[in-house]
């Protein structure tokens, strides 16, 4: 499909960012079309976890797709799962370091979270 891996990642990220820029009904319509296209390549995934003494219960959605034999994880709001009610200025500035859209290979994601 695309010659270089970085070109594929750039293409995926730019598609998602265009959807995120749209407003209202147009955004929902575009998002539905993109979600439909992703399902032919992979799937929309949901992670859920129960409440513990140290963490509240929660869930997170991301896309897991395969293009030309390479697995990509796409997260349209990676900082969202770290949002808290009353962040300090320092914490809020740390959230600004997250990309608006994360597109990476599975192995790259493992490096990021370890």
GROMACS .gro file of C-alpha atoms in nm:
model
  114
    1UNK     CA    1   0.000   0.000   0.000
    2UNK     CA    2   0.259   0.256   0.108
    3UNK     CA    3   0.632   0.229   0.055
    4UNK     CA    4   0.764   0.327   0.395
    5UNK     CA    5   0.637   0.252   0.741
    6UNK     CA    6   0.673   0.615   0.847
    7UNK     CA    7   0.458   0.716   0.550
    8UNK     CA    8   0.185   0.475   0.662
    9UNK     CA    9   0.197   0.610   1.018
   10UNK     CA   10   0.180   0.968   0.886
   11UNK     CA   11  -0.120   0.882   0.666
   12UNK     CA   12  -0.309   0.719   0.954
   13UNK     CA   13  -0.237   1.006   1.190
   14UNK     CA   14  -0.341   1.272   0.939
   15UNK     CA   15  -0.671   1.093   0.869
   16UNK     CA   16  -0.756   1.079   1.239
   17UNK     CA   17  -0.654   1.441   1.299
   18UNK     CA   18  -0.883   1.557   1.017
   19UNK     CA   19  -1.174   1.376   1.180
   20UNK     CA   20  -1.089   1.530   1.518
   21UNK     CA   21  -1.089   1.883   1.366
   22UNK     CA   22  -1.445   1.858   1.232
   23UNK     CA   23  -1.743   1.981   1.434
   24UNK     CA   24  -2.085   1.843   1.522
   25UNK     CA   25  -2.275   1.624   1.279
   26UNK     CA   26  -2.004   1.634   1.014
   27UNK     CA   27  -1.752   1.498   1.263
   28UNK     CA   28  -1.986   1.215   1.365
   29UNK     CA   29  -2.052   1.128   1.000
   30UNK     CA   30  -1.681   1.127   0.911
   31UNK     CA   31  -1.597   0.933   1.225
   32UNK     CA   32  -1.857   0.669   1.135
   33UNK     CA   33  -1.703   0.633   0.788
   34UNK     CA   34  -1.350   0.609   0.930
   35UNK     CA   35  -1.461   0.356   1.193
   36UNK     CA   36  -1.622   0.148   0.919
   37UNK     CA   37  -1.301   0.157   0.715
   38UNK     CA   38  -1.090   0.062   1.021
   39UNK     CA   39  -1.309  -0.240   1.088
   40UNK     CA   40  -1.209  -0.380   0.749
   41UNK     CA   41  -0.842  -0.347   0.855
   42UNK     CA   42  -0.871  -0.431   1.223
   43UNK     CA   43  -1.096  -0.353   1.514
   44UNK     CA   44  -1.208  -0.099   1.767
   45UNK     CA   45  -1.089  -0.226   2.105
   46UNK     CA   46  -1.202  -0.147   2.458
   47UNK     CA   47  -0.997  -0.200   2.771
   48UNK     CA   48  -1.184  -0.209   3.100
   49UNK     CA   49  -1.057  -0.239   3.452
   50UNK     CA   50  -1.221  -0.273   3.790
   51UNK     CA   51  -1.179  -0.038   4.082
   52UNK     CA   52  -0.898  -0.118   4.323
   53UNK     CA   53  -0.780   0.054   4.637
   54UNK     CA   54  -0.530   0.250   4.424
   55UNK     CA   55  -0.719   0.314   4.098
   56UNK     CA   56  -1.077   0.394   4.001
   57UNK     CA   57  -1.264   0.173   3.756
   58UNK     CA   58  -1.241   0.282   3.396
   59UNK     CA   59  -1.232   0.202   3.029
   60UNK     CA   60  -1.036   0.315   2.725
   61UNK     CA   61  -1.095   0.276   2.350
   62UNK     CA   62  -0.832   0.244   2.081
   63UNK     CA   63  -0.799   0.097   1.732
   64UNK     CA   64  -0.587  -0.206   1.645
   65UNK     CA   65  -0.529  -0.241   1.270
   66UNK     CA   66  -0.300  -0.432   1.036
   67UNK     CA   67  -0.168  -0.275   0.716
   68UNK     CA   68   0.067  -0.469   0.489
   69UNK     CA   69   0.135  -0.718   0.769
   70UNK     CA   70   0.228  -0.451   1.025
   71UNK     CA   71   0.015  -0.404   1.337
   72UNK     CA   72  -0.063  -0.044   1.436
   73UNK     CA   73  -0.224   0.085   1.753
   74UNK     CA   74  -0.415   0.411   1.710
   75UNK     CA   75  -0.530   0.613   2.009
   76UNK     CA   76  -0.721   0.933   1.935
   77UNK     CA   77  -0.689   1.068   2.289
   78UNK     CA   78  -0.396   0.913   2.476
   79UNK     CA   79  -0.394   1.179   2.750
   80UNK     CA   80  -0.766   1.133   2.827
   81UNK     CA   81  -0.710   0.833   3.051
   82UNK     CA   82  -0.482   1.040   3.274
   83UNK     CA   83  -0.718   1.336   3.320
   84UNK     CA   84  -0.799   1.411   3.682
   85UNK     CA   85  -1.046   1.649   3.847
   86UNK     CA   86  -0.805   1.901   3.999
   87UNK     CA   87  -0.463   1.870   3.835
   88UNK     CA   88  -0.169   2.077   3.950
   89UNK     CA   89  -0.010   2.308   3.695
   90UNK     CA   90   0.281   2.065   3.664
   91UNK     CA   91   0.050   1.767   3.605
   92UNK     CA   92  -0.152   1.961   3.344
   93UNK     CA   93   0.170   2.057   3.165
   94UNK     CA   94   0.275   1.690   3.159
   95UNK     CA   95  -0.053   1.598   2.987
   96UNK     CA   96   0.030   1.853   2.717
   97UNK     CA   97   0.329   1.635   2.624
   98UNK     CA   98   0.101   1.360   2.495
   99UNK     CA   99   0.035   1.367   2.121
  100UNK     CA  100  -0.319   1.452   2.015
  101UNK     CA  101  -0.326   1.129   1.812
  102UNK     CA  102  -0.095   0.835   1.881
  103UNK     CA  103  -0.010   0.599   1.594
  104UNK     CA  104   0.252   0.336   1.670
  105UNK     CA  105   0.343  -0.025   1.617
  106UNK     CA  106   0.271  -0.272   1.894
  107UNK     CA  107   0.639  -0.304   1.988
  108UNK     CA  108   0.674   0.075   2.004
  109UNK     CA  109   0.378   0.096   2.240
  110UNK     CA  110   0.535  -0.161   2.471
  111UNK     CA  111   0.849   0.058   2.489
  112UNK     CA  112   0.639   0.367   2.566
  113UNK     CA  113   0.455   0.212   2.859
  114UNK     CA  114   0.741   0.018   3.014
   0.00000   0.00000   0.00000
